[in-house]
Amino acid sequence: MAHEQHEFVATAYLVIQQGPQAGKRVEICKDHTTIGRSRECDIFLEDVTVHRKQASIFMIDAGYVLRDDHGGGDSMVNGQPVTEHLLDDGDVLSFGNTHITFFTHDVTRPFQQLFARGRELDKDKELDPSSSSIGRLDFANLRGIPRSIDLQPLVTVGRSRECTIFLEDLAVSRLHATIRQLADGSYELEDHQSATGTLVNGKSVTRCHLRSGDLVQIGTTKFIFRL
């Protein structure tokens, strides 16, 4: 009997937002993950303001718990010091000068040409006018089927299955580009020194602000950015 094949991935990951390792993504693959300035830690932070053994993340039945291991009151979640805290998707963890966003996703995913961990929109669903400031991507050439994806504050695009948007395309680098929301609500696209480059309205870019209606091409995939 044939079984549907699934991709097994970690159920949570961290994206370093600020600090010496900004942009780095780390999957949480263990029941107990240690964080600190010691190279013995599972997640090594190159930040002199971080303690050698700063904190740990534990996987429990209810989800993931952050525990402060130093006891100095400087392990923060969303700006508040914590001793132990059950993490929610999108929580911002702060250790010293390093800020990290915590994300969760499904344990298994069927293999497909493209998948995204954003909030997908039904093709015929109309956007709520009150949410029009949320960025979205309309894919122009995904097997001929229109598809829209609401953007999270930070979205990675690439050929690695760890990326928020996975593109099965040899012309795409493993971590090809990042789309991030800025403090003023606008969005910025950054190319991560990809082999084939990122095009916006037909021009190669390294970093640029996105405007509603911009046509972005990564490899053979084209999508339109909307606000």
mmCIF file of C-alpha atoms in Angstrom:
data_model
loop_
_atom_site.group_PDB
_atom_site.id
_atom_site.type_symbol
_atom_site.label_atom_id
_atom_site.label_comp_id
_atom_site.label_asym_id
_atom_site.label_seq_id
_atom_site.Cartn_x
_atom_site.Cartn_y
_atom_site.Cartn_z
ATOM 1 C CA MET A 1 0.000 0.000 0.000
ATOM 2 C CA ALA A 2 1.399 3.349 -1.055
ATOM 3 C CA HIS A 3 1.856 5.971 1.627
ATOM 4 C CA GLU A 4 1.935 9.705 1.060
ATOM 5 C CA GLN A 5 5.470 10.949 1.579
ATOM 6 C CA HIS A 6 5.963 13.809 3.979
ATOM 7 C CA GLU A 7 8.861 16.076 4.732
ATOM 8 C CA PHE A 8 9.885 15.870 8.364
ATOM 9 C CA VAL A 9 11.004 19.188 9.779
ATOM 10 C CA ALA A 10 11.459 20.769 13.152
ATOM 11 C CA THR A 11 8.287 22.158 14.672
ATOM 12 C CA ALA A 12 9.804 25.512 15.629
ATOM 13 C CA TYR A 13 12.570 27.805 14.533
ATOM 14 C CA LEU A 14 14.261 31.062 15.506
ATOM 15 C CA VAL A 15 15.259 33.983 13.290
ATOM 16 C CA ILE A 16 17.871 36.361 14.700
ATOM 17 C CA GLN A 17 16.597 39.869 14.008
ATOM 18 C CA GLN A 18 19.268 42.086 15.540
ATOM 19 C CA GLY A 19 22.834 41.572 16.656
ATOM 20 C CA PRO A 20 26.057 40.228 15.132
ATOM 21 C CA GLN A 21 24.220 37.247 13.551
ATOM 22 C CA ALA A 22 21.201 39.148 12.204
ATOM 23 C CA GLY A 23 19.288 37.186 9.561
ATOM 24 C CA LYS A 24 20.470 33.761 10.752
ATOM 25 C CA ARG A 25 17.775 31.101 11.059
ATOM 26 C CA VAL A 26 18.030 28.207 13.535
ATOM 27 C CA GLU A 27 15.720 25.194 13.649
ATOM 28 C CA ILE A 28 14.805 23.819 17.088
ATOM 29 C CA CYS A 29 15.317 20.086 16.680
ATOM 30 C CA LYS A 30 15.759 18.885 20.269
ATOM 31 C CA ASP A 31 13.604 18.511 23.373
ATOM 32 C CA HIS A 32 16.104 20.726 25.246
ATOM 33 C CA THR A 33 17.942 23.468 23.344
ATOM 34 C CA THR A 34 20.517 25.635 25.121
ATOM 35 C CA ILE A 35 21.276 29.262 24.185
ATOM 36 C CA GLY A 36 24.308 31.329 25.146
ATOM 37 C CA ARG A 37 27.775 32.696 24.404
ATOM 38 C CA SER A 38 29.444 29.361 25.125
ATOM 39 C CA ARG A 39 30.267 27.310 22.039
ATOM 40 C CA GLU A 40 28.978 24.327 24.006
ATOM 41 C CA CYS A 41 25.444 25.729 23.671
ATOM 42 C CA ASP A 42 23.180 24.401 20.936
ATOM 43 C CA ILE A 43 22.584 27.987 19.787
ATOM 44 C CA PHE A 44 25.834 29.949 20.048
ATOM 45 C CA LEU A 45 25.332 33.733 20.110
ATOM 46 C CA GLU A 46 28.335 35.856 19.144
ATOM 47 C CA ASP A 47 27.356 38.672 21.489
ATOM 48 C CA VAL A 48 29.544 39.744 24.419
ATOM 49 C CA THR A 49 26.449 41.021 26.260
ATOM 50 C CA VAL A 50 24.998 37.473 26.363
ATOM 51 C CA HIS A 51 25.864 35.125 29.249
ATOM 52 C CA ARG A 52 27.756 31.933 28.492
ATOM 53 C CA LYS A 53 24.708 29.913 29.529
ATOM 54 C CA GLN A 54 21.831 32.312 29.033
ATOM 55 C CA ALA A 55 18.637 30.302 28.518
ATOM 56 C CA SER A 56 17.052 27.059 27.348
ATOM 57 C CA ILE A 57 14.028 26.149 25.261
ATOM 58 C CA PHE A 58 12.155 23.002 26.284
ATOM 59 C CA MET A 59 9.577 21.156 24.211
ATOM 60 C CA ILE A 60 6.581 20.073 26.322
ATOM 61 C CA ASP A 61 3.087 18.806 25.486
ATOM 62 C CA ALA A 62 1.725 22.367 25.482
ATOM 63 C CA GLY A 63 4.452 23.688 23.160
ATOM 64 C CA TYR A 64 7.818 25.350 23.790
ATOM 65 C CA VAL A 65 8.944 26.946 27.048
ATOM 66 C CA LEU A 66 11.794 29.431 27.408
ATOM 67 C CA ARG A 67 13.686 29.175 30.721
ATOM 68 C CA ASP A 68 16.188 31.729 32.005
ATOM 69 C CA ASP A 69 19.297 29.750 33.036
ATOM 70 C CA HIS A 70 21.421 32.631 34.311
ATOM 71 C CA GLY A 71 19.023 34.092 36.861
ATOM 72 C CA GLY A 72 20.031 37.651 36.102
ATOM 73 C CA GLY A 73 16.568 38.702 34.944
ATOM 74 C CA ASP A 74 17.890 39.589 31.490
ATOM 75 C CA SER A 75 16.158 36.914 29.410
ATOM 76 C CA MET A 76 13.275 38.824 27.860
ATOM 77 C CA VAL A 77 10.125 37.894 25.933
ATOM 78 C CA ASN A 78 8.401 40.787 24.178
ATOM 79 C CA GLY A 79 10.344 43.217 26.345
ATOM 80 C CA GLN A 80 9.461 41.592 29.679
ATOM 81 C CA PRO A 81 11.928 39.634 31.870
ATOM 82 C CA VAL A 82 10.928 36.012 32.337
ATOM 83 C CA THR A 83 11.949 33.048 34.452
ATOM 84 C CA GLU A 84 9.885 30.547 32.464
ATOM 85 C CA HIS A 85 7.531 31.437 29.640
ATOM 86 C CA LEU A 86 5.356 29.403 27.238
ATOM 87 C CA LEU A 87 6.249 30.749 23.807
ATOM 88 C CA ASP A 88 3.756 31.856 21.171
ATOM 89 C CA ASP A 89 4.363 32.143 17.437
ATOM 90 C CA GLY A 90 5.935 35.547 16.755
ATOM 91 C CA ASP A 91 7.308 36.138 20.276
ATOM 92 C CA VAL A 92 10.471 38.273 20.328
ATOM 93 C CA LEU A 93 13.217 36.913 22.607
ATOM 94 C CA SER A 94 15.944 39.308 23.763
ATOM 95 C CA PHE A 95 19.332 38.331 25.204
ATOM 96 C CA GLY A 96 21.815 41.168 25.613
ATOM 97 C CA ASN A 97 21.949 43.013 22.289
ATOM 98 C CA THR A 98 20.533 40.056 20.359
ATOM 99 C CA HIS A 99 16.848 39.939 19.415
ATOM 100 C CA ILE A 100 15.319 36.722 18.095
ATOM 101 C CA THR A 101 11.834 35.921 16.796
ATOM 102 C CA PHE A 102 10.277 32.550 17.642
ATOM 103 C CA PHE A 103 8.125 30.813 15.004
ATOM 104 C CA THR A 104 6.243 27.535 14.993
ATOM 105 C CA HIS A 105 4.999 25.457 12.068
ATOM 106 C CA ASP A 106 3.568 22.047 11.256
ATOM 107 C CA VAL A 107 5.543 18.881 11.985
ATOM 108 C CA THR A 108 5.066 17.367 8.519
ATOM 109 C CA ARG A 109 4.328 18.814 5.119
ATOM 110 C CA PRO A 110 3.599 17.071 1.793
ATOM 111 C CA PHE A 111 6.222 17.744 -0.868
ATOM 112 C CA GLN A 112 5.128 20.370 -3.372
ATOM 113 C CA GLN A 113 6.702 22.855 -5.756
ATOM 114 C CA LEU A 114 6.116 25.781 -3.447
ATOM 115 C CA PHE A 115 4.865 26.067 0.083
ATOM 116 C CA ALA A 116 4.673 28.962 2.459
ATOM 117 C CA ARG A 117 4.285 29.271 6.214
ATOM 118 C CA GLY A 118 2.368 32.509 5.868
ATOM 119 C CA ARG A 119 -1.388 32.779 6.101
ATOM 120 C CA GLU A 120 -2.664 31.583 2.751
ATOM 121 C CA LEU A 121 -5.714 33.249 1.254
ATOM 122 C CA ASP A 122 -8.432 31.454 -0.660
ATOM 123 C CA LYS A 123 -8.351 32.421 -4.314
ATOM 124 C CA ASP A 124 -11.845 33.928 -4.249
ATOM 125 C CA LYS A 125 -11.656 35.396 -0.739
ATOM 126 C CA GLU A 126 -11.773 39.174 -0.569
ATOM 127 C CA LEU A 127 -9.414 40.980 1.767
ATOM 128 C CA ASP A 128 -10.885 42.751 4.736
ATOM 129 C CA PRO A 129 -10.403 46.489 4.030
ATOM 130 C CA SER A 130 -9.190 46.978 7.612
ATOM 131 C CA SER A 131 -6.276 44.620 6.933
ATOM 132 C CA SER A 132 -5.200 46.299 3.680
ATOM 133 C CA SER A 133 -1.915 47.392 5.267
ATOM 134 C CA ILE A 134 -0.799 43.756 5.455
ATOM 135 C CA GLY A 135 1.527 42.850 2.598
ATOM 136 C CA ARG A 136 0.686 39.939 0.348
ATOM 137 C CA LEU A 137 2.230 38.097 -2.558
ATOM 138 C CA ASP A 138 0.207 37.118 -5.631
ATOM 139 C CA PHE A 139 2.007 34.357 -7.524
ATOM 140 C CA ALA A 140 1.743 34.874 -11.268
ATOM 141 C CA ASN A 141 3.034 31.564 -12.643
ATOM 142 C CA LEU A 142 2.530 28.835 -10.041
ATOM 143 C CA ARG A 143 1.421 25.958 -12.272
ATOM 144 C CA GLY A 144 -1.048 28.351 -13.844
ATOM 145 C CA ILE A 145 -3.051 28.634 -10.601
ATOM 146 C CA PRO A 146 -3.342 32.063 -8.937
ATOM 147 C CA ARG A 147 -2.259 31.939 -5.325
ATOM 148 C CA SER A 148 -1.985 34.610 -2.671
ATOM 149 C CA ILE A 149 -0.059 34.555 0.595
ATOM 150 C CA ASP A 150 -0.272 37.067 3.437
ATOM 151 C CA LEU A 151 3.169 38.134 4.618
ATOM 152 C CA GLN A 152 4.513 37.568 8.109
ATOM 153 C CA PRO A 153 6.784 40.340 9.497
ATOM 154 C CA LEU A 154 9.782 38.331 8.256
ATOM 155 C CA VAL A 155 9.654 35.993 5.257
ATOM 156 C CA THR A 156 12.591 34.058 3.817
ATOM 157 C CA VAL A 157 12.556 32.801 0.224
ATOM 158 C CA GLY A 158 14.815 30.092 -1.175
ATOM 159 C CA ARG A 159 15.514 26.517 -2.233
ATOM 160 C CA SER A 160 15.987 25.342 1.365
ATOM 161 C CA ARG A 161 12.921 23.711 2.868
ATOM 162 C CA GLU A 162 13.678 25.728 5.996
ATOM 163 C CA CYS A 163 12.655 28.912 4.174
ATOM 164 C CA THR A 164 9.223 30.412 4.735
ATOM 165 C CA ILE A 165 8.623 30.184 0.973
ATOM 166 C CA PHE A 166 10.290 27.104 -0.522
ATOM 167 C CA LEU A 167 10.952 27.185 -4.271
ATOM 168 C CA GLU A 168 11.944 23.915 -5.949
ATOM 169 C CA ASP A 169 14.087 25.606 -8.575
ATOM 170 C CA LEU A 170 17.805 25.029 -9.194
ATOM 171 C CA ALA A 171 18.114 28.683 -10.244
ATOM 172 C CA VAL A 172 17.202 29.697 -6.689
ATOM 173 C CA SER A 173 19.800 29.836 -3.894
ATOM 174 C CA ARG A 174 19.157 28.024 -0.623
ATOM 175 C CA LEU A 175 18.546 31.354 1.136
ATOM 176 C CA HIS A 176 17.829 33.622 -1.802
ATOM 177 C CA ALA A 177 16.043 36.649 -0.374
ATOM 178 C CA THR A 178 14.226 38.076 2.628
ATOM 179 C CA ILE A 179 11.119 40.233 2.799
ATOM 180 C CA ARG A 180 10.708 42.100 6.083
ATOM 181 C CA GLN A 181 8.206 44.597 7.414
ATOM 182 C CA LEU A 182 9.738 47.850 8.652
ATOM 183 C CA ALA A 183 8.642 49.908 11.647
ATOM 184 C CA ASP A 184 6.572 52.261 9.470
ATOM 185 C CA GLY A 185 4.571 49.335 8.047
ATOM 186 C CA SER A 186 6.307 49.286 4.668
ATOM 187 C CA TYR A 187 8.165 46.251 3.321
ATOM 188 C CA GLU A 188 11.773 45.798 2.256
ATOM 189 C CA LEU A 189 13.242 43.086 0.035
ATOM 190 C CA GLU A 190 16.871 42.010 0.424
ATOM 191 C CA ASP A 191 18.816 39.677 -1.877
ATOM 192 C CA HIS A 192 21.287 37.465 0.029
ATOM 193 C CA GLN A 193 24.089 37.449 -2.555
ATOM 194 C CA SER A 194 22.166 34.861 -4.550
ATOM 195 C CA ALA A 195 23.798 33.222 -7.576
ATOM 196 C CA THR A 196 21.156 34.371 -10.082
ATOM 197 C CA GLY A 197 19.974 37.556 -8.413
ATOM 198 C CA THR A 198 16.562 38.976 -7.532
ATOM 199 C CA LEU A 199 14.628 41.111 -10.006
ATOM 200 C CA VAL A 200 12.105 43.820 -9.149
ATOM 201 C CA ASN A 201 10.271 45.170 -12.185
ATOM 202 C CA GLY A 202 12.943 43.609 -14.369
ATOM 203 C CA LYS A 203 15.910 45.203 -12.591
ATOM 204 C CA SER A 204 18.417 43.361 -10.387
ATOM 205 C CA VAL A 205 18.331 44.582 -6.785
ATOM 206 C CA THR A 206 20.355 44.054 -3.628
ATOM 207 C CA ARG A 207 17.956 45.807 -1.253
ATOM 208 C CA CYS A 208 14.881 47.858 -2.036
ATOM 209 C CA HIS A 209 11.578 49.100 -0.640
ATOM 210 C CA LEU A 210 8.614 47.310 -2.189
ATOM 211 C CA ARG A 211 5.689 49.244 -3.618
ATOM 212 C CA SER A 212 2.259 47.794 -4.234
ATOM 213 C CA GLY A 213 2.201 46.341 -7.741
ATOM 214 C CA ASP A 214 5.944 45.603 -7.935
ATOM 215 C CA LEU A 215 6.748 42.472 -9.943
ATOM 216 C CA VAL A 216 9.384 40.341 -8.196
ATOM 217 C CA GLN A 217 11.175 37.456 -9.905
ATOM 218 C CA ILE A 218 13.252 34.840 -8.091
ATOM 219 C CA GLY A 219 14.466 32.102 -10.400
ATOM 220 C CA THR A 220 11.527 31.223 -12.638
ATOM 221 C CA THR A 221 8.923 32.231 -10.044
ATOM 222 C CA LYS A 222 7.226 35.596 -10.424
ATOM 223 C CA PHE A 223 4.971 37.252 -7.887
ATOM 224 C CA ILE A 224 3.353 40.615 -7.428
ATOM 225 C CA PHE A 225 3.685 42.451 -4.124
ATOM 226 C CA ARG A 226 0.428 43.974 -2.862
ATOM 227 C CA LEU A 227 -0.525 46.170 0.065
#
